Amino acid sequence: MSRGIGINVPCEWCQSEAEKGEQTVYWELPDGTRAVEITNVPSVICSTCGMIYSSDEVTKEIEDQLLLVDTKKITKTIKYNDLMTLPRLLKRNYFDFTS
């Protein structure tokens, strides 16, 4: 389920005006043992083309965080903000050579 919050941004797919919002996503943990439901993930909702997506930055934040936390402490469902505030085992993703 997604819901808009009324702030307009350009859609990356069709270039129309879209709305910032939140959605629920499902993510496989880095070790492949299970998937988790992450709610309230910042997203873009386009009523013109129907796309609902998370930005590349949000996707990278989630992937980095899942690599850096003790995933055994993540329940089947977790809110995005709760995931992002879990204590990290490492300061940063040392496997990311893009930055």
N, CA, C and O atoms as a MOPAC input file, in Angstrom:
PM7 MOZYME 1SCF
protein

 N      0.84800 1    -1.18500 1     0.00000 1
 C      0.00000 1     0.00000 1     0.00000 1
 C      0.88300 1     1.23300 1     0.00000 1
 O      1.89200 1     1.29100 1     0.70300 1
 N      0.50300 1     2.19500 1    -0.77600 1
 C      1.25500 1     3.45000 1    -0.84000 1
 C      0.33300 1     4.60600 1    -0.50600 1
 O     -0.87900 1     4.54700 1    -0.71100 1
 N      0.93500 1     5.64300 1     0.00600 1
 C      0.13700 1     6.83500 1     0.26900 1
 C      0.99800 1     8.06000 1     0.01400 1
 O      2.16900 1     8.11000 1     0.39000 1
 N      0.39200 1     9.04500 1    -0.63000 1
 C      1.09000 1    10.27300 1    -0.95000 1
 C      1.05800 1    11.24700 1     0.20700 1
 O      0.17300 1    11.20200 1     1.06200 1
 N      2.05400 1    12.13900 1     0.21700 1
 C      2.09900 1    13.14900 1     1.27900 1
 C      2.05300 1    14.55800 1     0.71800 1
 O      2.28200 1    15.52300 1     1.44900 1
 N      1.75600 1    14.69400 1    -0.59300 1
 C      1.47400 1    16.00100 1    -1.15900 1
 C      2.63800 1    16.84000 1    -1.62600 1
 O      2.42300 1    17.98300 1    -2.03000 1
 N      3.85600 1    16.34200 1    -1.59500 1
 C      4.99600 1    17.10300 1    -2.08500 1
 C      5.28400 1    16.61900 1    -3.50100 1
 O      5.44000 1    15.41800 1    -3.72100 1
 N      5.35600 1    17.53100 1    -4.45900 1
 C      5.52400 1    17.14400 1    -5.85300 1
 C      6.98900 1    17.03700 1    -6.25200 1
 O      7.82300 1    17.84900 1    -5.85100 1
 N      7.28500 1    16.01200 1    -7.05500 1
 C      8.61700 1    15.75700 1    -7.60500 1
 C      8.43600 1    15.23900 1    -9.02600 1
 O      7.35700 1    14.75200 1    -9.36300 1
 N      9.47100 1    15.33000 1    -9.87500 1
 C      9.33100 1    14.76400 1   -11.22200 1
 C      9.43100 1    13.24000 1   -11.18500 1
 O     10.23700 1    12.68000 1   -10.44200 1
 N      8.61000 1    12.58300 1   -11.98700 1
 C      8.65800 1    11.12400 1   -12.10600 1
 C      9.86100 1    10.74700 1   -12.96400 1
 O     10.04800 1    11.30500 1   -14.04500 1
 N     10.67200 1     9.81200 1   -12.49500 1
 C     11.84400 1     9.37300 1   -13.25400 1
 C     11.45500 1     8.55000 1   -14.47500 1
 O     12.26900 1     8.37800 1   -15.38300 1
 N     10.23400 1     8.03900 1   -14.51700 1
 C      9.80400 1     7.17200 1   -15.61700 1
 C      9.16500 1     7.95600 1   -16.76000 1
 O      9.49800 1     7.73100 1   -17.92300 1
 N      8.24600 1     8.88000 1   -16.44000 1
 C      7.51400 1     9.57300 1   -17.51500 1
 C      7.71800 1    11.08400 1   -17.50000 1
 O      7.18500 1    11.78700 1   -18.35900 1
 N      8.48300 1    11.59200 1   -16.53300 1
 C      8.80300 1    13.01300 1   -16.39800 1
 C      7.60100 1    13.87600 1   -15.98800 1
 O      7.71500 1    15.10100 1   -15.94400 1
 N      6.46300 1    13.26100 1   -15.69200 1
 C      5.29900 1    14.01600 1   -15.21500 1
 C      5.50700 1    14.41200 1   -13.76100 1
 O      6.45300 1    13.96200 1   -13.11500 1
 N      4.63500 1    15.24000 1   -13.26200 1
 C      4.68100 1    15.61500 1   -11.85900 1
 C      4.14200 1    14.45400 1   -11.03000 1
 O      3.03600 1    13.96900 1   -11.27100 1
 N      4.92300 1    14.01900 1   -10.06300 1
 C      4.54500 1    12.92100 1    -9.17500 1
 C      4.53400 1    13.43500 1    -7.74600 1
 O      4.84100 1    14.59800 1    -7.48700 1
 N      4.18200 1    12.56600 1    -6.83700 1
 C      4.03900 1    12.94400 1    -5.44100 1
 C      4.95000 1    12.08500 1    -4.57000 1
 O      5.06900 1    10.87900 1    -4.78700 1
 N      5.59000 1    12.70800 1    -3.58700 1
 C      6.33900 1    11.93400 1    -2.60100 1
 C      5.33900 1    11.21000 1    -1.71600 1
 O      4.26200 1    11.72900 1    -1.42100 1
 N      5.70300 1    10.02000 1    -1.30100 1
 C      4.82100 1     9.24700 1    -0.43900 1
 C      5.58500 1     8.14600 1     0.26800 1
 O      6.80500 1     8.21200 1     0.41500 1
 N      4.86100 1     7.14400 1     0.69700 1
 C      5.44200 1     5.99600 1     1.39000 1
 C      4.80500 1     4.73100 1     0.84700 1
 O      3.65900 1     4.73600 1     0.39600 1
 N      5.57400 1     3.63900 1     0.89700 1
 C      5.05200 1     2.35700 1     0.47200 1
 C      5.67100 1     1.25200 1     1.32000 1
 O      6.63900 1     1.47200 1     2.04700 1
 N      5.10000 1     0.07700 1     1.21200 1
 C      5.64100 1    -1.11700 1     1.83900 1
 C      6.41400 1    -1.88600 1     0.78900 1
 O      5.93200 1    -2.07900 1    -0.32700 1
 N      7.63000 1    -2.33200 1     1.14800 1
 C      8.45800 1    -3.11400 1     0.24300 1
 C      8.87000 1    -4.40600 1     0.93700 1
 O      8.79900 1    -4.52400 1     2.16000 1
 N      9.29900 1    -5.36300 1     0.13600 1
 C      9.77200 1    -6.64800 1     0.65700 1
 C     11.20800 1    -6.81900 1     0.19700 1
 O     11.51500 1    -6.65900 1    -0.98400 1
 N     12.09700 1    -7.14900 1     1.14900 1
 C     13.51800 1    -7.17300 1     0.86600 1
 C     14.12900 1    -8.47100 1     1.35600 1
 O     13.87500 1    -8.89700 1     2.48300 1
 N     14.92800 1    -9.09400 1     0.52000 1
 C     15.67000 1   -10.28200 1     0.94100 1
 C     16.90300 1    -9.82200 1     1.71000 1
 O     17.60800 1    -8.90700 1     1.28600 1
 N     17.15300 1   -10.46600 1     2.84200 1
 C     18.32900 1   -10.11600 1     3.63400 1
 C     19.59500 1   -10.49300 1     2.86700 1
 O     19.56800 1   -11.41000 1     2.04600 1
 N     20.70600 1    -9.79600 1     3.12600 1
 C     21.94400 1   -10.04800 1     2.38300 1
 C     22.42700 1   -11.49700 1     2.45000 1
 O     23.05100 1   -11.98500 1     1.50700 1
 N     22.14500 1   -12.18500 1     3.55600 1
 C     22.60200 1   -13.57600 1     3.67000 1
 C     21.63500 1   -14.55600 1     3.00100 1
 O     21.90000 1   -15.75800 1     2.96300 1
 N     20.52700 1   -14.05400 1     2.47900 1
 C     19.58300 1   -14.88500 1     1.74600 1
 C     18.71000 1   -15.80000 1     2.59100 1
 O     18.00700 1   -16.65500 1     2.05300 1
 N     18.74900 1   -15.63000 1     3.91100 1
 C     18.00500 1   -16.54800 1     4.78000 1
 C     16.50500 1   -16.30200 1     4.79600 1
 O     15.72800 1   -17.23000 1     5.02500 1
 N     16.08700 1   -15.05600 1     4.55400 1
 C     14.66700 1   -14.73100 1     4.59000 1
 C     14.44300 1   -13.34700 1     4.00500 1
 O     15.38200 1   -12.60100 1     3.72800 1
 N     13.17800 1   -13.03200 1     3.82900 1
 C     12.79300 1   -11.69800 1     3.37200 1
 C     12.07700 1   -10.98800 1     4.50700 1
 O     11.47600 1   -11.63100 1     5.36800 1
 N     12.14000 1    -9.66500 1     4.50900 1
 C     11.44700 1    -8.86700 1     5.51500 1
 C     10.55000 1    -7.85300 1     4.82700 1
 O     10.80200 1    -7.44100 1     3.69500 1
 N      9.50800 1    -7.46200 1     5.52600 1
 C      8.61000 1    -6.41300 1     5.06700 1
 C      9.07400 1    -5.11200 1     5.70400 1
 O      9.20700 1    -5.02800 1     6.92500 1
 N      9.32100 1    -4.09700 1     4.88300 1
 C      9.72900 1    -2.78800 1     5.38300 1
 C      8.61000 1    -1.81600 1     5.04000 1
 O      8.30100 1    -1.60200 1     3.86800 1
 N      8.00800 1    -1.23400 1     6.05900 1
 C      6.87800 1    -0.33200 1     5.85600 1
 C      7.33800 1     1.12300 1     5.90500 1
 O      8.42100 1     1.43400 1     6.40000 1
 N      6.49700 1     1.99900 1     5.38400 1
 C      6.73300 1     3.44300 1     5.42200 1
 C      8.03100 1     3.86200 1     4.72700 1
 O      8.71700 1     4.77600 1     5.18500 1
 N      8.36200 1     3.19800 1     3.63300 1
 C      9.57300 1     3.51000 1     2.88400 1
 C      9.30500 1     4.74300 1     2.01000 1
 O      8.32500 1     4.76300 1     1.26500 1
 N     10.16000 1     5.76700 1     2.09000 1
 C      9.98400 1     6.94800 1     1.23200 1
 C      9.94700 1     6.53200 1    -0.24000 1
 O     10.79200 1     5.76600 1    -0.70100 1
 N      8.96200 1     7.04600 1    -0.96100 1
 C      8.73200 1     6.61900 1    -2.33500 1
 C      8.22400 1     7.77200 1    -3.18300 1
 O      7.90000 1     8.84800 1    -2.67900 1
 N      8.16200 1     7.51900 1    -4.48400 1
 C      7.57900 1     8.44800 1    -5.43300 1
 C      6.36200 1     7.75100 1    -6.04100 1
 O      6.44400 1     6.59700 1    -6.46200 1
 N      5.23500 1     8.46200 1    -6.08100 1
 C      3.98700 1     7.90800 1    -6.58900 1
 C      3.53900 1     8.77200 1    -7.76200 1
 O      3.25600 1     9.95900 1    -7.60000 1
 N      3.47800 1     8.16100 1    -8.94900 1
 C      3.09100 1     8.89700 1   -10.14900 1
 C      1.69700 1     8.44800 1   -10.59200 1
 O      1.49100 1     7.28600 1   -10.94300 1
 N      0.75800 1     9.37100 1   -10.57100 1
 C     -0.60500 1     9.03500 1   -10.99300 1
 C     -0.72500 1     9.02100 1   -12.51500 1
 O     -1.69600 1     8.48400 1   -13.04800 1
 N      0.24500 1     9.60200 1   -13.22200 1
 C      0.19900 1     9.62100 1   -14.68800 1
 C      0.54800 1     8.25500 1   -15.27800 1
 O     -0.21600 1     7.70800 1   -16.07300 1
 N      1.70000 1     7.70300 1   -14.89100 1
 C      2.12100 1     6.41400 1   -15.46600 1
 C      1.86500 1     5.23900 1   -14.52700 1
 O      2.00400 1     4.08400 1   -14.92900 1
 N      1.48800 1     5.52600 1   -13.27200 1
 C      1.16800 1     4.46300 1   -12.32900 1
 C      2.35500 1     3.88100 1   -11.58800 1
 O      2.18400 1     2.96100 1   -10.78800 1
 N      3.55400 1     4.39200 1   -11.83100 1
 C      4.74000 1     3.86300 1   -11.15100 1
 C      4.77100 1     4.30800 1    -9.69300 1
 O      4.43900 1     5.44500 1    -9.35800 1
 N      5.17700 1     3.38400 1    -8.85100 1
 C      5.44200 1     3.66200 1    -7.44500 1
 C      6.81900 1     3.07400 1    -7.18100 1
 O      7.01600 1     1.86700 1    -7.31800 1
 N      7.76300 1     3.90800 1    -6.80900 1
 C      9.13600 1     3.43500 1    -6.67500 1
 C      9.87600 1     4.21300 1    -5.60200 1
 O      9.47600 1     5.30700 1    -5.20400 1
 N     10.96600 1     3.61600 1    -5.14700 1
 C     11.87000 1     4.27900 1    -4.21800 1
 C     13.05800 1     4.79300 1    -5.01600 1
 O     13.46700 1     4.17900 1    -6.00100 1
 N     13.60600 1     5.91400 1    -4.58900 1
 C     14.76100 1     6.49100 1    -5.28400 1
 C     15.98300 1     5.58300 1    -5.11600 1
 O     16.02600 1     4.73000 1    -4.22900 1
 N     16.96700 1     5.78600 1    -5.98300 1
 C     18.21600 1     5.03100 1    -5.87400 1
 C     18.88000 1     5.26700 1    -4.52100 1
 O     19.48900 1     4.35900 1    -3.95500 1
 N     18.76200 1     6.49300 1    -4.00400 1
 C     19.37900 1     6.81500 1    -2.71100 1
 C     18.74100 1     6.02100 1    -1.57700 1
 O     19.44300 1     5.49400 1    -0.71400 1
 N     17.40400 1     5.93200 1    -1.57600 1
 C     16.70800 1     5.17600 1    -0.53000 1
 C     17.05300 1     3.69300 1    -0.64400 1
 O     17.27700 1     3.02700 1     0.36600 1
 N     17.09600 1     3.17800 1    -1.87000 1
 C     17.45000 1     1.77500 1    -2.08300 1
 C     18.84300 1     1.48200 1    -1.53800 1
 O     19.05300 1     0.46800 1    -0.87200 1
 N     19.79600 1     2.37500 1    -1.82200 1
 C     21.15800 1     2.19200 1    -1.32300 1
 C     21.20800 1     2.27000 1     0.20200 1
 O     21.92500 1     1.49600 1     0.83800 1
 N     20.46000 1     3.18900 1     0.78700 1
 C     20.41900 1     3.29700 1     2.25200 1
 C     19.93200 1     1.99300 1     2.87800 1
 O     20.50600 1     1.51800 1     3.85700 1
 N     18.87000 1     1.41500 1     2.31100 1
 C     18.32400 1     0.15800 1     2.84400 1
 C     19.34600 1    -0.96200 1     2.69500 1
 O     19.61000 1    -1.69200 1     3.65000 1
 N     19.92200 1    -1.10100 1     1.50800 1
 C     20.88500 1    -2.17900 1     1.28000 1
 C     22.10600 1    -2.04100 1     2.17900 1
 O     22.57300 1    -3.03100 1     2.74100 1
 N     22.62800 1    -0.82500 1     2.32200 1
 C     23.76800 1    -0.61300 1     3.21100 1
 C     23.40600 1    -0.94900 1     4.64700 1
 O     24.16600 1    -1.62900 1     5.33700 1
 N     22.25900 1    -0.47800 1     5.10100 1
 C     21.86300 1    -0.72300 1     6.48300 1
 C     21.71100 1    -2.21900 1     6.74900 1
 O     22.13500 1    -2.70500 1     7.79800 1
 N     21.11700 1    -2.94500 1     5.82200 1
 C     20.94200 1    -4.38400 1     6.01500 1
 C     22.27600 1    -5.12500 1     6.05400 1
 O     22.38200 1    -6.17900 1     6.68000 1
 N     23.28700 1    -4.58300 1     5.39100 1
 C     24.62700 1    -5.18100 1     5.45400 1
 C     25.32900 1    -4.88000 1     6.77400 1
 O     26.20100 1    -5.63700 1     7.20000 1
 N     24.94900 1    -3.77200 1     7.42600 1
 C     25.71000 1    -3.26900 1     8.56800 1
 C     25.09200 1    -3.54700 1     9.92900 1
 O     25.70400 1    -3.24200 1    10.95200 1
 N     23.89200 1    -4.12000 1     9.96600 1
 C     23.23200 1    -4.38000 1    11.25200 1
 C     23.14300 1    -5.87800 1    11.50300 1
 O     23.33500 1    -6.68700 1    10.59600 1
 N     22.85300 1    -6.23000 1    12.73400 1
 C     22.60900 1    -7.62400 1    13.09400 1
 C     21.19300 1    -7.97900 1    12.62100 1
 O     20.21100 1    -7.63800 1    13.28000 1
 N     21.09600 1    -8.65700 1    11.49000 1
 C     19.78200 1    -8.92800 1    10.89400 1
 C     18.93900 1    -9.88700 1    11.73400 1
 O     17.73300 1   -10.00000 1    11.51800 1
 N     19.55800 1   -10.56900 1    12.67800 1
 C     18.78200 1   -11.45100 1    13.56900 1
 C     17.84300 1   -10.63500 1    14.46200 1
 O     16.87100 1   -11.16900 1    14.99600 1
 N     18.13200 1    -9.35100 1    14.62100 1
 C     17.30200 1    -8.48100 1    15.45200 1
 C     16.14800 1    -7.86200 1    14.67500 1
 O     15.32700 1    -7.14500 1    15.24700 1
 N     16.08100 1    -8.13500 1    13.37500 1
 C     15.00900 1    -7.59100 1    12.55000 1
 C     13.85900 1    -8.58700 1    12.53100 1
 O     14.02800 1    -9.75100 1    12.16700 1
 N     12.69000 1    -8.10800 1    12.92800 1
 C     11.51000 1    -8.97000 1    12.91400 1
 C     10.99800 1    -9.11700 1    11.48200 1
 O     11.57100 1    -8.54500 1    10.55500 1
 N      9.93300 1    -9.87300 1    11.30400 1
 C      9.36700 1   -10.11500 1     9.97500 1
 C      8.93200 1    -8.82000 1     9.29800 1
 O      9.00900 1    -8.70100 1     8.07500 1
 N      8.47900 1    -7.85700 1    10.08200 1
 C      8.06600 1    -6.54000 1     9.59100 1
 C      8.77300 1    -5.47100 1    10.40800 1
 O      8.85500 1    -5.56300 1    11.63300 1
 N      9.28700 1    -4.44800 1     9.71300 1
 C      9.95500 1    -3.34400 1    10.39800 1
 C      9.65900 1    -2.05100 1     9.65200 1
 O      9.58500 1    -2.04400 1     8.42300 1
 N      9.49100 1    -0.97200 1    10.38100 1
 C      9.30300 1     0.34000 1     9.76100 1
 C     10.65500 1     0.83700 1     9.24800 1
 O     11.70000 1     0.55200 1     9.83200 1
 N     10.61100 1     1.57900 1     8.15600 1
 C     11.83000 1     2.12000 1     7.54700 1
 C     12.65900 1     2.90400 1     8.57500 1
 O     13.86300 1     2.67400 1     8.69000 1
 N     12.04000 1     3.81500 1     9.31500 1
 C     12.78300 1     4.62500 1    10.29200 1
 C     13.39000 1     3.76100 1    11.39100 1
 O     14.49200 1     4.04000 1    11.86200 1
 N     12.67600 1     2.71400 1    11.80400 1
 C     13.22600 1     1.81600 1    12.82900 1
 C     14.42600 1     1.05300 1    12.28400 1
 O     15.41600 1     0.86900 1    12.99200 1
 N     14.34700 1     0.60700 1    11.03300 1
 C     15.48600 1    -0.07400 1    10.41000 1
 C     16.69300 1     0.84500 1    10.35000 1
 O     17.81100 1     0.43800 1    10.66700 1
 N     16.46200 1     2.08000 1     9.94500 1
 C     17.57300 1     3.01300 1     9.76000 1
 C     18.21600 1     3.44300 1    11.08000 1
 O     19.33300 1     3.96100 1    11.07600 1
 N     17.54100 1     3.23900 1    12.19300 1
 C     18.11600 1     3.62400 1    13.48900 1
 C     18.69400 1     2.43300 1    14.26300 1
 O     19.18800 1     2.60200 1    15.37800 1
 N     18.63400 1     1.22400 1    13.67400 1
 C     19.25900 1     0.08000 1    14.34600 1
 C     20.76000 1     0.31600 1    14.46800 1
 O     21.37300 1     0.88200 1    13.56300 1
 N     21.35500 1    -0.11000 1    15.57500 1
 C     22.80300 1     0.07100 1    15.73100 1
 C     23.57400 1    -0.74700 1    14.68800 1
 O     23.23200 1    -1.89100 1    14.39100 1
 N     24.61500 1    -0.12800 1    14.14600 1
 C     25.43600 1    -0.78300 1    13.12700 1
 C     26.59700 1    -1.53700 1    13.76100 1
 O     27.15000 1    -1.12300 1    14.78000 1
 N     26.95100 1    -2.65400 1    13.13300 1
 C     28.11800 1    -3.41600 1    13.58000 1
 C     29.40500 1    -2.80500 1    13.02600 1
 O     30.46600 1    -2.92500 1    13.63800 1
 N     29.30800 1    -2.15100 1    11.86800 1
 C     30.41800 1    -1.43600 1    11.24300 1
 C     29.97400 1    -0.00100 1    10.99400 1
 O     28.77500 1     0.26900 1    10.92200 1
 N     30.92100 1     0.92400 1    10.86200 1
 C     30.57100 1     2.32400 1    10.64100 1
 C     29.99700 1     2.56700 1     9.25500 1
 O     29.10100 1     3.39500 1     9.08600 1
 N     30.51300 1     1.84500 1     8.25600 1
 C     30.05000 1     2.05200 1     6.89000 1
 C     30.20900 1     0.76500 1     6.10100 1
 O     30.79400 1    -0.20400 1     6.58600 1
 N     29.68800 1     0.76100 1     4.89300 1
 C     29.79000 1    -0.38100 1     4.00000 1
 C     31.15800 1    -0.35000 1     3.32700 1
 O     31.36400 1     0.40500 1     2.37600 1
 N     32.08200 1    -1.15300 1     3.80700 1
 C     33.44100 1    -1.16500 1     3.26100 1
 C     33.52200 1    -1.88400 1     1.92000 1
 O     34.58000 1    -1.90000 1     1.29000 1
 N     32.40900 1    -2.48400 1     1.47300 1
 C     32.37500 1    -3.17100 1     0.18600 1
 C     31.86300 1    -2.25800 1    -0.92100 1
 O     31.82000 1    -2.66100 1    -2.08300 1
 N     31.47800 1    -1.04000 1    -0.57700 1
 C     30.98000 1    -0.08700 1    -1.55500 1
 C     32.12500 1     0.78800 1    -2.04000 1
 O     32.63900 1     1.62200 1    -1.29500 1
 N     32.51600 1     0.59500 1    -3.27800 1
 C     33.64600 1     1.33900 1    -3.82700 1
 C     33.19600 1     2.48900 1    -4.70300 1
 O     34.00500 1     3.06500 1    -5.43100 1
 N     31.90800 1     2.83500 1    -4.64700 1
 C     31.38400 1     3.91700 1    -5.48700 1
 C     31.59300 1     5.29100 1    -4.87000 1
 O     31.51200 1     6.29400 1    -5.57900 1
 N     31.85700 1     5.36600 1    -3.57800 1
 C     32.01300 1     6.68000 1    -2.95900 1
 C     33.40700 1     6.90900 1    -2.44200 1
 O     33.69600 1     7.97200 1    -1.89300 1

